mmCIF file of C-alpha atoms in Angstrom:
data_model
loop_
_atom_site.group_PDB
_atom_site.id
_atom_site.type_symbol
_atom_site.label_atom_id
_atom_site.label_comp_id
_atom_site.label_asym_id
_atom_site.label_seq_id
_atom_site.Cartn_x
_atom_site.Cartn_y
_atom_site.Cartn_z
ATOM 1 C CA MET O 1 0.000 0.000 0.000
ATOM 2 C CA VAL O 2 1.424 3.365 -1.019
ATOM 3 C CA ALA O 3 1.282 6.078 1.605
ATOM 4 C CA LYS O 4 -0.784 9.066 0.613
ATOM 5 C CA LYS O 5 1.350 12.186 0.364
ATOM 6 C CA TYR O 6 0.147 14.907 2.689
ATOM 7 C CA LYS O 7 -0.592 18.219 1.030
ATOM 8 C CA ARG O 8 -0.813 21.278 3.221
ATOM 9 C CA LYS O 9 -3.995 23.322 2.953
ATOM 10 C CA LEU O 10 -3.530 26.835 1.673
ATOM 11 C CA LEU O 11 -5.846 28.195 4.352
ATOM 12 C CA ASN O 12 -6.743 26.427 7.568
ATOM 13 C CA PHE O 13 -8.391 28.645 10.141
ATOM 14 C CA HIS O 14 -9.072 25.759 12.529
ATOM 15 C CA VAL O 15 -5.439 25.514 13.609
ATOM 16 C CA LYS O 16 -4.616 27.962 16.408
ATOM 17 C CA HIS O 17 -7.730 29.959 15.570
ATOM 18 C CA ARG O 18 -7.296 32.577 18.309
ATOM 19 C CA LEU O 19 -3.679 33.259 17.365
ATOM 20 C CA GLN O 20 -4.604 33.676 13.711
ATOM 21 C CA ILE O 21 -7.462 36.061 14.517
ATOM 22 C CA TRP O 22 -5.208 38.036 16.869
ATOM 23 C CA LEU O 23 -2.506 38.374 14.196
ATOM 24 C CA MET O 24 -5.027 39.258 11.467
ATOM 25 C CA ILE O 25 -6.546 42.020 13.572
ATOM 26 C CA ARG O 26 -3.137 43.477 14.411
ATOM 27 C CA ILE O 27 -1.805 43.316 10.856
ATOM 28 C CA GLY O 28 -5.083 44.527 9.346
ATOM 29 C CA GLY O 29 -5.252 47.437 11.769
ATOM 30 C CA ILE O 30 -1.718 48.502 10.941
ATOM 31 C CA ILE O 31 -2.415 48.292 7.207
ATOM 32 C CA ILE O 32 -5.633 50.308 7.429
ATOM 33 C CA LEU O 33 -3.983 52.916 9.634
ATOM 34 C CA THR O 34 -1.000 53.331 7.302
ATOM 35 C CA ALA O 35 -3.250 53.488 4.218
ATOM 36 C CA ILE O 36 -5.367 56.236 5.801
ATOM 37 C CA VAL O 37 -2.353 58.219 7.003
ATOM 38 C CA SER O 38 -0.584 57.990 3.631
ATOM 39 C CA ALA O 39 -3.765 59.004 1.784
ATOM 40 C CA LEU O 40 -4.276 62.011 4.066
ATOM 41 C CA VAL O 41 -0.645 63.096 3.748
ATOM 42 C CA LEU O 42 -0.723 62.807 -0.046
ATOM 43 C CA TYR O 43 -4.065 64.608 -0.297
ATOM 44 C CA GLY O 44 -2.962 67.419 2.025
ATOM 45 C CA TYR O 45 0.345 67.891 0.223
ATOM 46 C CA ALA O 46 -1.332 67.926 -3.213
ATOM 47 C CA ARG O 47 -3.952 70.423 -2.099
ATOM 48 C CA HIS O 48 -1.328 72.718 -0.574
ATOM 49 C CA GLU O 49 0.805 72.635 -3.746
ATOM 50 C CA THR O 50 -2.234 73.285 -5.935
ATOM 51 C CA VAL O 51 -3.255 76.385 -4.026
ATOM 52 C CA ASN O 52 0.271 77.852 -4.147
ATOM 53 C CA SER O 53 1.026 76.987 -7.786
ATOM 54 C CA PHE O 54 -2.170 77.968 -9.516
ATOM 55 C CA TYR O 55 -3.471 80.763 -7.349
ATOM 56 C CA ASP O 56 -2.746 83.473 -9.888
ATOM 57 C CA ALA O 57 -3.784 81.551 -13.005
ATOM 58 C CA HIS O 58 -6.428 83.252 -15.166
ATOM 59 C CA ILE O 59 -7.632 80.056 -16.737
ATOM 60 C CA LYS O 60 -10.023 78.104 -14.618
ATOM 61 C CA ILE O 61 -8.156 74.944 -13.701
ATOM 62 C CA ARG O 62 -9.597 72.113 -11.733
ATOM 63 C CA ARG O 63 -7.780 71.673 -8.514
ATOM 64 C CA LEU O 64 -5.056 69.065 -8.662
ATOM 65 C CA SER O 65 -6.306 67.581 -5.434
ATOM 66 C CA ASP O 66 -9.591 66.705 -7.175
ATOM 67 C CA LEU O 67 -7.612 64.838 -9.807
ATOM 68 C CA LEU O 68 -5.555 63.035 -7.169
ATOM 69 C CA ILE O 69 -8.511 61.689 -5.203
ATOM 70 C CA PRO O 70 -9.016 58.686 -7.544
ATOM 71 C CA VAL O 71 -5.269 57.984 -7.496
ATOM 72 C CA VAL O 72 -5.144 58.170 -3.699
ATOM 73 C CA LEU O 73 -8.209 55.936 -3.397
ATOM 74 C CA ALA O 74 -6.764 53.425 -5.874
ATOM 75 C CA GLY O 75 -3.441 53.360 -4.008
ATOM 76 C CA SER O 76 -5.235 52.880 -0.706
ATOM 77 C CA ALA O 77 -7.351 50.090 -2.197
ATOM 78 C CA VAL O 78 -4.270 48.300 -3.542
ATOM 79 C CA SER O 79 -2.501 48.570 -0.187
ATOM 80 C CA LEU O 80 -5.616 47.346 1.642
ATOM 81 C CA ILE O 81 -6.016 44.364 -0.689
ATOM 82 C CA SER O 82 -2.348 43.401 -0.519
ATOM 83 C CA GLY O 83 -2.365 43.911 3.243
ATOM 84 C CA THR O 84 -5.460 41.754 3.613
ATOM 85 C CA VAL O 85 -3.819 38.959 1.634
ATOM 86 C CA LEU O 86 -0.761 39.294 3.864
ATOM 87 C CA ALA O 87 -2.940 39.302 6.988
ATOM 88 C CA ILE O 88 -4.659 36.105 5.859
ATOM 89 C CA PHE O 89 -1.574 34.102 4.895
ATOM 90 C CA LEU O 90 1.008 35.303 7.433
ATOM 91 C CA PRO O 91 -0.709 33.770 10.491
ATOM 92 C CA GLN O 92 -0.778 30.426 8.651
ATOM 93 C CA LYS O 93 3.026 30.432 8.557
ATOM 94 C CA LEU O 94 3.087 30.633 12.369
ATOM 95 C CA ALA O 95 -0.069 28.797 13.428
ATOM 96 C CA GLY O 96 0.649 25.500 11.643
ATOM 97 C CA PRO O 97 4.134 24.953 13.077
ATOM 98 C CA LEU O 98 3.019 26.122 16.533
ATOM 99 C CA TYR O 99 0.145 23.623 16.439
ATOM 100 C CA ARG O 100 2.501 20.769 15.462
ATOM 101 C CA ILE O 101 4.984 21.721 18.204
ATOM 102 C CA GLU O 102 2.200 21.945 20.788
ATOM 103 C CA LYS O 103 0.829 18.480 19.905
ATOM 104 C CA ASP O 104 4.272 16.870 20.020
ATOM 105 C CA LEU O 105 5.093 18.550 23.345
ATOM 106 C CA ASP O 106 1.835 17.147 24.748
ATOM 107 C CA LYS O 107 3.218 13.669 23.975
ATOM 108 C CA VAL O 108 6.486 14.581 25.708
ATOM 109 C CA GLN O 109 4.493 15.774 28.711
ATOM 110 C CA GLN O 110 2.841 12.333 28.815
ATOM 111 C CA GLY O 111 6.340 10.862 29.217
ATOM 112 C CA ASP O 112 7.221 9.832 25.651
ATOM 113 C CA LEU O 113 10.758 11.153 25.188
ATOM 114 C CA THR O 114 11.131 9.397 21.828
ATOM 115 C CA VAL O 115 8.963 12.044 20.153
ATOM 116 C CA ARG O 116 10.746 14.347 17.759
ATOM 117 C CA ILE O 117 9.178 17.411 16.175
ATOM 118 C CA HIS O 118 9.302 17.266 12.393
ATOM 119 C CA LEU O 119 8.598 20.484 10.507
ATOM 120 C CA ARG O 120 9.263 21.375 6.916
ATOM 121 C CA THR O 121 12.582 23.128 6.403
ATOM 122 C CA SER O 122 10.680 26.047 4.894
ATOM 123 C CA ASP O 123 8.548 26.505 8.030
ATOM 124 C CA THR O 124 9.150 29.614 10.073
ATOM 125 C CA LEU O 125 9.838 27.798 13.333
ATOM 126 C CA HIS O 126 12.040 24.996 11.946
ATOM 127 C CA ASN O 127 15.117 26.067 13.962
ATOM 128 C CA PHE O 128 13.009 26.376 17.110
ATOM 129 C CA ALA O 129 11.737 22.813 16.602
ATOM 130 C CA GLN O 130 15.316 21.570 16.187
ATOM 131 C CA GLN O 131 16.272 23.226 19.486
ATOM 132 C CA ILE O 132 13.319 21.560 21.215
ATOM 133 C CA ASN O 133 14.384 18.192 19.744
ATOM 134 C CA GLU O 134 17.908 18.671 21.105
ATOM 135 C CA THR O 135 16.485 19.519 24.533
ATOM 136 C CA ILE O 136 14.255 16.419 24.509
ATOM 137 C CA ASN O 137 17.242 14.290 23.451
ATOM 138 C CA HIS O 138 19.327 15.767 26.291
ATOM 139 C CA LEU O 139 16.550 15.025 28.805
ATOM 140 C CA ASP O 140 16.241 11.474 27.478
ATOM 141 C CA GLN O 141 19.991 10.924 27.941
ATOM 142 C CA HIS O 142 19.889 12.293 31.496
ATOM 143 C CA LEU O 143 16.923 10.107 32.406
ATOM 144 C CA SER O 144 18.650 7.043 30.909
ATOM 145 C CA HIS O 145 21.747 7.798 32.992
ATOM 146 C CA ILE O 146 19.639 8.225 36.136
ATOM 147 C CA GLN O 147 17.833 4.944 35.387
ATOM 148 C CA HIS O 148 21.196 3.190 34.959
ATOM 149 C CA LEU O 149 22.418 4.562 38.307
ATOM 150 C CA ASN O 150 19.161 3.486 39.939
ATOM 151 C CA ASP O 151 19.546 -0.053 38.570
ATOM 152 C CA GLU O 152 23.124 -0.226 39.895
ATOM 153 C CA MET O 153 21.976 0.949 43.325
ATOM 154 C CA GLN O 154 19.215 -1.664 43.407
ATOM 155 C CA GLN O 155 21.684 -4.418 42.516
ATOM 156 C CA SER O 156 24.084 -3.169 45.183
ATOM 157 C CA SER O 157 21.331 -3.124 47.776
ATOM 158 C CA LYS O 158 20.239 -6.659 46.795
ATOM 159 C CA SER O 159 23.790 -7.964 47.105
ATOM 160 C CA ALA O 160 24.160 -6.089 50.392
ATOM 161 C CA ASP O 161 20.869 -7.625 51.549
ATOM 162 C CA ASN O 162 22.130 -11.091 50.598
ATOM 163 C CA ASP O 163 25.427 -10.502 52.407
ATOM 164 C CA LEU O 164 23.590 -9.161 55.430
ATOM 165 C CA THR O 165 21.202 -12.112 55.374
ATOM 166 C CA GLN O 166 24.134 -14.546 55.281
ATOM 167 C CA GLN O 167 25.864 -12.735 58.137
ATOM 168 C CA LEU O 168 22.658 -12.719 60.188
ATOM 169 C CA THR O 169 22.186 -16.431 59.530
ATOM 170 C CA GLN O 170 25.728 -17.107 60.704
ATOM 171 C CA LEU O 171 25.156 -14.951 63.792
ATOM 172 C CA ASN O 172 21.935 -16.830 64.548
ATOM 173 C CA GLN O 173 23.792 -20.118 64.217
ATOM 174 C CA HIS O 174 26.507 -18.878 66.577
ATOM 175 C CA LEU O 175 23.887 -17.635 69.022
ATOM 176 C CA SER O 176 22.103 -20.942 68.952
ATOM 177 C CA THR O 177 25.392 -22.721 69.489
ATOM 178 C CA ILE O 178 26.148 -20.414 72.411
ATOM 179 C CA LYS O 179 22.665 -20.971 73.862
ATOM 180 C CA THR O 180 23.003 -24.688 73.511
ATOM 181 C CA THR O 181 26.426 -24.616 75.069
ATOM 182 C CA TYR O 182 25.221 -22.373 77.888
ATOM 183 C CA SER O 183 22.200 -24.577 78.477
ATOM 184 C CA ASN O 184 24.377 -27.664 78.554
ATOM 185 C CA GLU O 185 26.729 -26.007 81.052
ATOM 186 C CA GLN O 186 23.805 -25.022 83.244
ATOM 187 C CA ILE O 187 22.502 -28.571 83.217
ATOM 188 C CA SER O 188 25.921 -30.011 84.007
ATOM 189 C CA LYS O 189 26.370 -27.603 86.948
ATOM 190 C CA ASN O 190 23.112 -28.665 88.484
#
C-alpha cells in the first residue's frame, strides 16, 4: 500500500484559531492605519501645492487635489487588498508549526521522550523545533543515565541484603550454638 502524500492546505483557520485572529486584527489594523495616514498626507500635500502653484492663473483649472482623489483611493485600495492577503496568509506560517509543536510537546508531557518534532525546512519555526528536539534528546539521555544509576543501586542493595542475610544467619547459628552450650553447662552444673 502506497502512503498518501500529505498536502498542506492553503488556508486552515481551525489551527490555532485565536492566534490567527489576533494576528489578522493586528496586521489589518496597521495596514488600514498606514493606508489612511498615507492618503491624508498625499491629499494634504497635493492640495497645498495646488493652491500655491495655480493661485494666480487666469484660466479656470480644476484643482489638482480633485484629480488626485481617484489615485489616492486606488493606491489605498491596492494597499488594503495586498495587506489583507498578507494578513490572511502570514498567520498560517506561524499557526501551523506552533500547532505541530504543541501536539508533540503534549506527547512529551505524557512521558514519551522518543517524540521528535518534524517540521518542513521552509517553516518559520524549523530552527526552534530543532532546538526543542535537542532539549528532549538531552533530557532522554539524562533520564537514561539516572535509570542506569538506579539499577546499579538496586543491585548493590540486593547484594548487600544477601550478604547481610548470610551474616545474620551465621550470627543466629553462633547464638544458637552459644545458647546450647550455655544450656548444657547449666545442666551439668546442676
